[in-house]
C-alpha atoms as an extended CHARMM CRD file, in Angstrom:
* protein
*
       239  EXT
         1         1  MET       CA              3.2350000000        4.9440000000        9.2650000000  PROA      1               0.0000000000
         2         2  LYS       CA              3.6040000000        8.7430000000        8.9290000000  PROA      2               0.0000000000
         3         3  PHE       CA              0.9070000000       11.1040000000        9.7790000000  PROA      3               0.0000000000
         4         4  ASP       CA              0.5600000000       12.1740000000        6.3230000000  PROA      4               0.0000000000
         5         5  ASP       CA             -0.1580000000        8.6140000000        5.2100000000  PROA      5               0.0000000000
         6         6  PHE       CA             -2.6660000000        8.0310000000        7.9210000000  PROA      6               0.0000000000
         7         7  LEU       CA             -4.5810000000       11.0660000000        6.6870000000  PROA      7               0.0000000000
         8         8  HSD       CA             -4.4680000000        9.8650000000        3.1990000000  PROA      8               0.0000000000
         9         9  THR       CA             -5.8070000000        6.3870000000        4.5810000000  PROA      9               0.0000000000
        10        10  VAL       CA             -8.7160000000        7.9430000000        6.3990000000  PROA      10              0.0000000000
        11        11  ASN       CA             -9.5560000000       10.8870000000        4.3840000000  PROA      11              0.0000000000
        12        12  ASP       CA             -7.3180000000       13.9340000000        3.3660000000  PROA      12              0.0000000000
        13        13  PHE       CA            -10.0250000000       16.5960000000        3.7440000000  PROA      13              0.0000000000
        14        14  GLY       CA            -13.1780000000       14.9600000000        5.3830000000  PROA      14              0.0000000000
        15        15  ARG       CA            -16.0400000000       16.4860000000        7.1540000000  PROA      15              0.0000000000
        16        16  TYR       CA            -14.1830000000       16.6810000000       10.4810000000  PROA      16              0.0000000000
        17        17  GLN       CA            -11.2030000000       18.4460000000        9.0670000000  PROA      17              0.0000000000
        18        18  LYS       CA            -13.5560000000       20.8740000000        7.1710000000  PROA      18              0.0000000000
        19        19  LEU       CA            -15.3620000000       21.7290000000       10.3510000000  PROA      19              0.0000000000
        20        20  ARG       CA            -12.0770000000       22.2890000000       12.3400000000  PROA      20              0.0000000000
        21        21  TYR       CA            -10.6520000000       24.2890000000        9.4830000000  PROA      21              0.0000000000
        22        22  PHE       CA            -13.8550000000       26.5530000000        9.0880000000  PROA      22              0.0000000000
        23        23  CYS       CA            -13.4730000000       27.1740000000       12.9230000000  PROA      23              0.0000000000
        24        24  ILE       CA             -9.6830000000       27.9330000000       12.6140000000  PROA      24              0.0000000000
        25        25  CYS       CA            -10.6000000000       30.3620000000        9.7040000000  PROA      25              0.0000000000
        26        26  LEU       CA            -13.0920000000       32.2770000000       11.7710000000  PROA      26              0.0000000000
        27        27  THR       CA            -10.4990000000       32.8790000000       14.4970000000  PROA      27              0.0000000000
        28        28  TYR       CA             -8.2660000000       34.2280000000       11.6520000000  PROA      28              0.0000000000
        29        29  MET       CA            -10.3850000000       37.1780000000       11.2260000000  PROA      29              0.0000000000
        30        30  LEU       CA             -9.6710000000       38.3440000000       15.0390000000  PROA      30              0.0000000000
        31        31  PRO       CA             -6.0450000000       39.4800000000       14.5900000000  PROA      31              0.0000000000
        32        32  PRO       CA             -6.5850000000       42.3510000000       11.9170000000  PROA      32              0.0000000000
        33        33  VAL       CA             -9.5940000000       43.4890000000       14.0770000000  PROA      33              0.0000000000
        34        34  MET       CA             -7.4350000000       43.7790000000       17.2420000000  PROA      34              0.0000000000
        35        35  VAL       CA             -4.3580000000       45.1530000000       15.6110000000  PROA      35              0.0000000000
        36        36  TYR       CA             -6.0260000000       47.7020000000       13.4840000000  PROA      36              0.0000000000
        37        37  THR       CA             -9.0860000000       48.6220000000       15.5170000000  PROA      37              0.0000000000
        38        38  TRP       CA             -6.7850000000       51.3310000000       17.1490000000  PROA      38              0.0000000000
        39        39  SER       CA             -6.6600000000       53.4130000000       14.1690000000  PROA      39              0.0000000000
        40        40  PHE       CA            -10.5470000000       53.4980000000       14.2900000000  PROA      40              0.0000000000
        41        41  ALA       CA            -11.5730000000       53.5540000000       17.8820000000  PROA      41              0.0000000000
        42        42  ALA       CA             -8.8850000000       55.3370000000       19.5460000000  PROA      42              0.0000000000
        43        43  ALA       CA            -10.3730000000       57.1590000000       22.6180000000  PROA      43              0.0000000000
        44        44  THR       CA             -9.9790000000       60.8660000000       22.8610000000  PROA      44              0.0000000000
        45        45  PRO       CA             -9.6400000000       61.9090000000       26.5890000000  PROA      45              0.0000000000
        46        46  SER       CA            -11.9760000000       64.2570000000       28.0090000000  PROA      46              0.0000000000
        47        47  PHE       CA             -9.3250000000       66.3990000000       29.8880000000  PROA      47              0.0000000000
        48        48  ARG       CA             -6.1410000000       68.2880000000       29.0520000000  PROA      48              0.0000000000
        49        49  CYS       CA             -3.2120000000       68.1610000000       31.2590000000  PROA      49              0.0000000000
        50        50  LYS       CA             -2.1110000000       71.7030000000       32.7500000000  PROA      50              0.0000000000
        51        51  LEU       CA              1.2930000000       72.6840000000       32.1990000000  PROA      51              0.0000000000
        52        52  TYR       CA              2.8290000000       74.7420000000       34.9900000000  PROA      52              0.0000000000
        53        53  GLU       CA              4.6410000000       77.9670000000       34.1240000000  PROA      53              0.0000000000
        54        54  ASN       CA              8.0700000000       76.9780000000       35.4240000000  PROA      54              0.0000000000
        55        55  ASP       CA              8.5540000000       73.1950000000       34.8800000000  PROA      55              0.0000000000
        56        56  THR       CA             12.0110000000       73.1050000000       36.4490000000  PROA      56              0.0000000000
        57        57  VAL       CA             10.9000000000       74.4720000000       39.8920000000  PROA      57              0.0000000000
        58        58  TYR       CA              7.8570000000       72.0120000000       39.8360000000  PROA      58              0.0000000000
        59        59  ASP       CA             10.1660000000       69.0810000000       39.2680000000  PROA      59              0.0000000000
        60        60  ASN       CA             12.4960000000       70.2440000000       42.0600000000  PROA      60              0.0000000000
        61        61  HSD       CA              9.6240000000       70.6160000000       44.6830000000  PROA      61              0.0000000000
        62        62  VAL       CA              8.1040000000       67.4890000000       44.0770000000  PROA      62              0.0000000000
        63        63  PRO       CA             10.6770000000       65.1340000000       45.4660000000  PROA      63              0.0000000000
        64        64  LEU       CA             10.9510000000       67.4250000000       48.5380000000  PROA      64              0.0000000000
        65        65  PHE       CA              7.2850000000       67.1920000000       49.1960000000  PROA      65              0.0000000000
        66        66  TYR       CA              7.3590000000       63.5900000000       48.6070000000  PROA      66              0.0000000000
        67        67  ASN       CA              9.9450000000       62.7990000000       51.0430000000  PROA      67              0.0000000000
        68        68  ARG       CA              8.2610000000       64.8720000000       53.6450000000  PROA      68              0.0000000000
        69        69  SER       CA              4.9820000000       62.9550000000       53.2860000000  PROA      69              0.0000000000
        70        70  GLN       CA              6.4170000000       59.4700000000       52.8100000000  PROA      70              0.0000000000
        71        71  PRO       CA              6.6020000000       57.2010000000       55.7780000000  PROA      71              0.0000000000
        72        72  ASP       CA              9.7590000000       55.1940000000       56.1510000000  PROA      72              0.0000000000
        73        73  GLU       CA             10.6040000000       52.0820000000       58.0230000000  PROA      73              0.0000000000
        74        74  SER       CA             11.9360000000       54.0760000000       61.0030000000  PROA      74              0.0000000000
        75        75  TYR       CA              8.8120000000       55.9380000000       61.3300000000  PROA      75              0.0000000000
        76        76  CYS       CA              6.8670000000       52.7560000000       61.4390000000  PROA      76              0.0000000000
        77        77  LYS       CA              9.0310000000       51.2300000000       63.9680000000  PROA      77              0.0000000000
        78        78  VAL       CA              8.6100000000       54.2580000000       66.3100000000  PROA      78              0.0000000000
        79        79  ASN       CA              4.8240000000       54.3880000000       65.9940000000  PROA      79              0.0000000000
        80        80  MET       CA              4.1760000000       50.7990000000       67.0780000000  PROA      80              0.0000000000
        81        81  LYS       CA              0.2280000000       51.2640000000       66.7310000000  PROA      81              0.0000000000
        82        82  ILE       CA              0.5130000000       50.4140000000       63.0130000000  PROA      82              0.0000000000
        83        83  SER       CA              2.6150000000       47.8860000000       61.3840000000  PROA      83              0.0000000000
        84        84  ILE       CA              5.2440000000       48.3150000000       58.6980000000  PROA      84              0.0000000000
        85        85  LYS       CA              2.8800000000       46.6590000000       55.9860000000  PROA      85              0.0000000000
        86        86  GLU       CA              0.1270000000       49.1420000000       56.7760000000  PROA      86              0.0000000000
        87        87  CYS       CA              2.5720000000       51.9370000000       56.9710000000  PROA      87              0.0000000000
        88        88  HSD       CA              3.8930000000       51.0890000000       53.4060000000  PROA      88              0.0000000000
        89        89  ARG       CA              0.2200000000       51.3690000000       52.0150000000  PROA      89              0.0000000000
        90        90  CYS       CA              0.5900000000       55.1130000000       51.9450000000  PROA      90              0.0000000000
        91        91  TYR       CA              2.6930000000       55.0950000000       49.0770000000  PROA      91              0.0000000000
        92        92  MET       CA              2.0840000000       51.8890000000       47.3410000000  PROA      92              0.0000000000
        93        93  LYS       CA              2.7850000000       51.8980000000       43.6730000000  PROA      93              0.0000000000
        94        94  THR       CA             -0.0770000000       51.8910000000       41.1870000000  PROA      94              0.0000000000
        95        95  ILE       CA             -0.7130000000       48.6130000000       39.3080000000  PROA      95              0.0000000000
        96        96  SER       CA             -1.1110000000       50.3360000000       35.8030000000  PROA      96              0.0000000000
        97        97  THR       CA              2.3950000000       48.9170000000       34.7530000000  PROA      97              0.0000000000
        98        98  ASN       CA              1.2990000000       45.3380000000       35.5970000000  PROA      98              0.0000000000
        99        99  VAL       CA             -2.1720000000       45.8570000000       34.0550000000  PROA      99              0.0000000000
       100       100  TYR       CA             -0.3930000000       46.9440000000       30.8750000000  PROA      100             0.0000000000
       101       101  THR       CA              2.0920000000       44.3050000000       30.7520000000  PROA      101             0.0000000000
       102       102  ILE       CA             -0.7260000000       41.7060000000       31.2360000000  PROA      102             0.0000000000
       103       103  SER       CA             -2.7030000000       43.2730000000       28.5800000000  PROA      103             0.0000000000
       104       104  ARG       CA              0.1260000000       43.3310000000       26.1340000000  PROA      104             0.0000000000
       105       105  PHE       CA              0.6600000000       39.6520000000       26.8420000000  PROA      105             0.0000000000
       106       106  ILE       CA             -3.0350000000       38.9140000000       25.9780000000  PROA      106             0.0000000000
       107       107  LEU       CA             -2.8420000000       40.9390000000       22.8050000000  PROA      107             0.0000000000
       108       108  ALA       CA              0.2140000000       38.9950000000       21.7770000000  PROA      108             0.0000000000
       109       109  CYS       CA             -1.6310000000       35.8210000000       22.3310000000  PROA      109             0.0000000000
       110       110  SER       CA             -4.6070000000       36.9690000000       20.4780000000  PROA      110             0.0000000000
       111       111  THR       CA             -2.6890000000       38.3400000000       17.4640000000  PROA      111             0.0000000000
       112       112  ARG       CA              0.5050000000       36.4160000000       16.9040000000  PROA      112             0.0000000000
       113       113  GLY       CA             -0.7090000000       33.3320000000       18.6570000000  PROA      113             0.0000000000
       114       114  ILE       CA             -3.7450000000       33.0490000000       16.6510000000  PROA      114             0.0000000000
       115       115  ALA       CA             -1.9370000000       33.8900000000       13.3300000000  PROA      115             0.0000000000
       116       116  VAL       CA              1.0140000000       31.6180000000       13.5820000000  PROA      116             0.0000000000
       117       117  THR       CA             -0.6350000000       28.5960000000       15.3130000000  PROA      117             0.0000000000
       118       118  GLY       CA             -3.6620000000       28.9440000000       13.3400000000  PROA      118             0.0000000000
       119       119  PHE       CA             -1.8040000000       28.6500000000       10.1060000000  PROA      119             0.0000000000
       120       120  VAL       CA              0.0650000000       25.6790000000       11.2820000000  PROA      120             0.0000000000
       121       121  LEU       CA             -3.0260000000       23.9410000000       12.4880000000  PROA      121             0.0000000000
       122       122  ALA       CA             -4.8070000000       24.7130000000        9.1540000000  PROA      122             0.0000000000
       123       123  THR       CA             -1.9120000000       23.1210000000        7.0480000000  PROA      123             0.0000000000
       124       124  GLU       CA             -1.0280000000       20.1930000000        9.4210000000  PROA      124             0.0000000000
       125       125  LEU       CA             -4.6930000000       19.2670000000        9.7120000000  PROA      125             0.0000000000
       126       126  VAL       CA             -5.1560000000       17.9560000000        6.1860000000  PROA      126             0.0000000000
       127       127  GLY       CA             -3.2050000000       15.5520000000        3.7730000000  PROA      127             0.0000000000
       128       128  PRO       CA             -0.1680000000       16.9520000000        1.5160000000  PROA      128             0.0000000000
       129       129  LYS       CA             -2.5450000000       17.5920000000       -1.4250000000  PROA      129             0.0000000000
       130       130  SER       CA             -4.7240000000       20.1120000000        0.3720000000  PROA      130             0.0000000000
       131       131  LYS       CA             -2.1360000000       21.7580000000        2.2940000000  PROA      131             0.0000000000
       132       132  PHE       CA             -1.5940000000       24.4600000000       -0.4950000000  PROA      132             0.0000000000
       133       133  LEU       CA             -5.4350000000       25.0680000000       -0.5970000000  PROA      133             0.0000000000
       134       134  THR       CA             -5.8430000000       25.5320000000        3.1620000000  PROA      134             0.0000000000
       135       135  ALA       CA             -2.8530000000       27.7180000000        3.4600000000  PROA      135             0.0000000000
       136       136  ILE       CA             -4.1640000000       30.0750000000        0.9000000000  PROA      136             0.0000000000
       137       137  ILE       CA             -7.9140000000       30.2000000000        1.9650000000  PROA      137             0.0000000000
       138       138  VAL       CA             -7.1330000000       30.8600000000        5.4740000000  PROA      138             0.0000000000
       139       139  GLN       CA             -5.4000000000       34.0780000000        4.2990000000  PROA      139             0.0000000000
       140       140  TYR       CA             -8.8270000000       35.2710000000        2.7010000000  PROA      140             0.0000000000
       141       141  PHE       CA            -10.3720000000       35.3660000000        6.0120000000  PROA      141             0.0000000000
       142       142  PHE       CA             -7.5340000000       37.5480000000        7.3740000000  PROA      142             0.0000000000
       143       143  ALA       CA             -8.2810000000       40.1730000000        4.5760000000  PROA      143             0.0000000000
       144       144  PHE       CA            -12.0660000000       39.8060000000        5.3040000000  PROA      144             0.0000000000
       145       145  GLY       CA            -11.3840000000       40.6890000000        8.9460000000  PROA      145             0.0000000000
       146       146  GLN       CA             -9.8660000000       44.0290000000        7.7010000000  PROA      146             0.0000000000
       147       147  LEU       CA            -13.0170000000       44.5800000000        5.6220000000  PROA      147             0.0000000000
       148       148  PHE       CA            -15.1880000000       43.8030000000        8.7090000000  PROA      148             0.0000000000
       149       149  LEU       CA            -13.4780000000       46.4420000000       10.5940000000  PROA      149             0.0000000000
       150       150  ASN       CA            -14.1020000000       48.8330000000        8.0410000000  PROA      150             0.0000000000
       151       151  THR       CA            -17.8100000000       48.2500000000        7.9650000000  PROA      151             0.0000000000
       152       152  THR       CA            -18.4180000000       48.4800000000       11.5960000000  PROA      152             0.0000000000
       153       153  ASP       CA            -18.3520000000       52.2190000000       11.8470000000  PROA      153             0.0000000000
       154       154  LYS       CA            -21.4280000000       53.7750000000       13.1250000000  PROA      154             0.0000000000
       155       155  PRO       CA            -23.0870000000       56.9370000000       11.8270000000  PROA      155             0.0000000000
       156       156  LEU       CA            -22.5900000000       60.2150000000       13.7310000000  PROA      156             0.0000000000
       157       157  GLU       CA            -25.3380000000       61.3000000000       15.8390000000  PROA      157             0.0000000000
       158       158  VAL       CA            -24.3970000000       65.0030000000       15.7740000000  PROA      158             0.0000000000
       159       159  GLY       CA            -24.7210000000       66.8970000000       12.2460000000  PROA      159             0.0000000000
       160       160  VAL       CA            -22.0670000000       68.7840000000       10.4780000000  PROA      160             0.0000000000
       161       161  LEU       CA            -23.6620000000       72.0080000000       11.1230000000  PROA      161             0.0000000000
       162       162  ALA       CA            -22.9220000000       71.5490000000       14.9110000000  PROA      162             0.0000000000
       163       163  LEU       CA            -19.4140000000       72.3230000000       14.2230000000  PROA      163             0.0000000000
       164       164  PHE       CA            -20.2350000000       75.8770000000       13.0710000000  PROA      164             0.0000000000
       165       165  GLN       CA            -22.8650000000       76.9310000000       15.8190000000  PROA      165             0.0000000000
       166       166  SER       CA            -20.4870000000       79.1730000000       17.7030000000  PROA      166             0.0000000000
       167       167  LYS       CA            -17.5770000000       81.3390000000       16.7600000000  PROA      167             0.0000000000
       168       168  ILE       CA            -15.0520000000       79.4780000000       18.7930000000  PROA      168             0.0000000000
       169       169  MET       CA            -16.1990000000       76.2200000000       17.4040000000  PROA      169             0.0000000000
       170       170  CYS       CA            -16.3470000000       77.5880000000       13.8220000000  PROA      170             0.0000000000
       171       171  ILE       CA            -12.5340000000       78.7040000000       14.1850000000  PROA      171             0.0000000000
       172       172  ILE       CA            -11.6050000000       75.2170000000       15.7770000000  PROA      172             0.0000000000
       173       173  SER       CA            -13.1650000000       73.5350000000       13.0130000000  PROA      173             0.0000000000
       174       174  ILE       CA            -11.6020000000       75.4230000000       10.1370000000  PROA      174             0.0000000000
       175       175  ASN       CA             -8.1050000000       75.1060000000       11.8980000000  PROA      175             0.0000000000
       176       176  LEU       CA             -8.8640000000       71.3370000000       12.3450000000  PROA      176             0.0000000000
       177       177  PHE       CA             -9.8700000000       70.8310000000        8.7180000000  PROA      177             0.0000000000
       178       178  PHE       CA             -6.7970000000       72.6110000000        7.4610000000  PROA      178             0.0000000000
       179       179  GLN       CA             -4.4300000000       70.4520000000        9.5260000000  PROA      179             0.0000000000
       180       180  TRP       CA             -6.2750000000       67.3490000000        8.6110000000  PROA      180             0.0000000000
       181       181  PHE       CA             -5.7380000000       68.1450000000        5.1230000000  PROA      181             0.0000000000
       182       182  VAL       CA             -2.1300000000       68.9330000000        5.1780000000  PROA      182             0.0000000000
       183       183  GLN       CA             -1.2470000000       65.9810000000        7.6500000000  PROA      183             0.0000000000
       184       184  ASN       CA             -3.0610000000       63.5020000000        5.4190000000  PROA      184             0.0000000000
       185       185  LEU       CA             -1.5630000000       64.8770000000        2.1260000000  PROA      185             0.0000000000
       186       186  VAL       CA              2.0420000000       65.2830000000        3.4070000000  PROA      186             0.0000000000
       187       187  PHE       CA              2.4770000000       62.7960000000        6.2580000000  PROA      187             0.0000000000
       188       188  TYR       CA             -0.0120000000       60.0490000000        6.2940000000  PROA      188             0.0000000000
       189       189  GLY       CA             -1.3610000000       59.6200000000        2.7760000000  PROA      189             0.0000000000
       190       190  ILE       CA             -3.7070000000       56.9230000000        4.1200000000  PROA      190             0.0000000000
       191       191  SER       CA             -7.4270000000       57.1730000000        4.4960000000  PROA      191             0.0000000000
       192       192  GLN       CA            -10.4290000000       54.8770000000        4.8620000000  PROA      192             0.0000000000
       193       193  ILE       CA            -10.8260000000       54.4680000000        1.2850000000  PROA      193             0.0000000000
       194       194  SER       CA             -7.0490000000       53.3990000000        0.8130000000  PROA      194             0.0000000000
       195       195  PHE       CA             -7.3010000000       51.1540000000        3.7310000000  PROA      195             0.0000000000
       196       196  THR       CA            -10.3130000000       49.2880000000        2.0880000000  PROA      196             0.0000000000
       197       197  ILE       CA             -8.4630000000       49.3070000000       -1.2750000000  PROA      197             0.0000000000
       198       198  SER       CA             -5.3170000000       47.6260000000        0.2410000000  PROA      198             0.0000000000
       199       199  ALA       CA             -7.5180000000       44.8850000000        1.7540000000  PROA      199             0.0000000000
       200       200  CYS       CA             -9.1890000000       44.2780000000       -1.7180000000  PROA      200             0.0000000000
       201       201  VAL       CA             -5.7680000000       44.1210000000       -3.2980000000  PROA      201             0.0000000000
       202       202  GLU       CA             -4.5990000000       41.7220000000       -0.6980000000  PROA      202             0.0000000000
       203       203  ILE       CA             -7.4860000000       39.3470000000       -1.4230000000  PROA      203             0.0000000000
       204       204  LEU       CA             -6.7680000000       39.6970000000       -5.1820000000  PROA      204             0.0000000000
       205       205  SER       CA             -3.0310000000       38.9020000000       -4.4800000000  PROA      205             0.0000000000
       206       206  TYR       CA             -4.2430000000       35.6760000000       -2.6170000000  PROA      206             0.0000000000
       207       207  ILE       CA             -6.3720000000       34.8040000000       -5.6540000000  PROA      207             0.0000000000
       208       208  VAL       CA             -3.5100000000       35.1850000000       -7.9360000000  PROA      208             0.0000000000
       209       209  LEU       CA             -1.2170000000       33.0820000000       -5.8300000000  PROA      209             0.0000000000
       210       210  HSD       CA             -3.9240000000       30.3940000000       -5.5990000000  PROA      210             0.0000000000
       211       211  LEU       CA             -4.2870000000       29.9820000000       -9.2710000000  PROA      211             0.0000000000
       212       212  LEU       CA             -0.6460000000       30.3340000000      -10.4160000000  PROA      212             0.0000000000
       213       213  LEU       CA              1.5340000000       29.3210000000       -7.5340000000  PROA      213             0.0000000000
       214       214  ASN       CA              1.4760000000       25.5940000000       -8.3350000000  PROA      214             0.0000000000
       215       215  ARG       CA              1.7600000000       26.0450000000      -12.0330000000  PROA      215             0.0000000000
       216       216  ILE       CA              4.5880000000       28.2900000000      -12.4270000000  PROA      216             0.0000000000
       217       217  GLY       CA              6.3570000000       28.1670000000       -8.9780000000  PROA      217             0.0000000000
       218       218  ARG       CA              7.3890000000       30.9190000000       -6.5710000000  PROA      218             0.0000000000
       219       219  LYS       CA             10.2800000000       32.5290000000       -8.3760000000  PROA      219             0.0000000000
       220       220  ARG       CA              8.4240000000       34.0570000000      -11.2520000000  PROA      220             0.0000000000
       221       221  PRO       CA              5.4770000000       35.5610000000       -9.0290000000  PROA      221             0.0000000000
       222       222  TYR       CA              7.8760000000       36.9530000000       -6.6960000000  PROA      222             0.0000000000
       223       223  PHE       CA             10.2160000000       38.5290000000       -9.1810000000  PROA      223             0.0000000000
       224       224  ILE       CA              7.1790000000       40.0020000000      -11.1610000000  PROA      224             0.0000000000
       225       225  ALA       CA              5.6950000000       41.4440000000       -7.7150000000  PROA      225             0.0000000000
       226       226  VAL       CA              8.9170000000       43.0330000000       -6.5560000000  PROA      226             0.0000000000
       227       227  PHE       CA              9.7050000000       44.4830000000      -10.0690000000  PROA      227             0.0000000000
       228       228  CYS       CA              6.1370000000       46.1010000000      -10.2450000000  PROA      228             0.0000000000
       229       229  PHE       CA              6.6270000000       47.3310000000       -6.6580000000  PROA      229             0.0000000000
       230       230  ALA       CA              9.9480000000       48.8890000000       -7.6710000000  PROA      230             0.0000000000
       231       231  ILE       CA              8.4880000000       50.5880000000      -10.6540000000  PROA      231             0.0000000000
       232       232  ILE       CA              5.5320000000       51.9290000000       -8.5780000000  PROA      232             0.0000000000
       233       233  ALA       CA              7.8370000000       53.2870000000       -5.9080000000  PROA      233             0.0000000000
       234       234  LEU       CA              9.8360000000       55.0590000000       -8.3520000000  PROA      234             0.0000000000
       235       235  LEU       CA              6.7620000000       56.7130000000       -9.9340000000  PROA      235             0.0000000000
       236       236  THR       CA              5.7230000000       57.9980000000       -6.4930000000  PROA      236             0.0000000000
       237       237  ILE       CA              8.8670000000       60.0750000000       -6.1160000000  PROA      237             0.0000000000
       238       238  SER       CA              8.1210000000       63.5990000000       -6.5900000000  PROA      238             0.0000000000
       239       239  ALA       CA             10.2750000000       65.4570000000       -9.3280000000  PROA      239             0.0000000000
């Protein structure tokens, strides 16, 4: 007996499958939050790196000073009071690279791992008749995760008038306002409102696929979507 036949015998989409499917859908809201949260919560450092007047001289002197202060194996063997292991601690490398690699691995498991494995579990948990339904509904929660990220913004504690309290702050604010306007208009073209609209459009597309995919197949909706995208892309080209 095949597994699909077994599910059809016990129940294609019973209470147990619904409970597990709901839990999978809740975890499906995490990937968009973790992927797009950098766009909203990127930290601004409280310092600015100082640039030296002559970078070439600085680069040439750093290896020289490093070689004078770095203990090597011969020095450790001459000075028998400390071991080579303790001597090497003077120039141990930072673990930031290892922490970054491990964090990237955890991020991949939390995004692609949840998205791919969650989709497979959601579709294989039910019988053949309910696979299409579960495959579409789980995408709703992905789009809802984007909307949830957009609604978690906290109000500003400092008012707008604080930007114009001093002369220097006023000049910096006007300069930043102009740069923001030009960059968003010319380069980015994406704001918080457009991000919300894109999430809503994604939800509507899933609803349309949910209603039409089993009735008219995949070729016609795909052709219509690509054709409409081509027309809109041509309309956005400036004259």
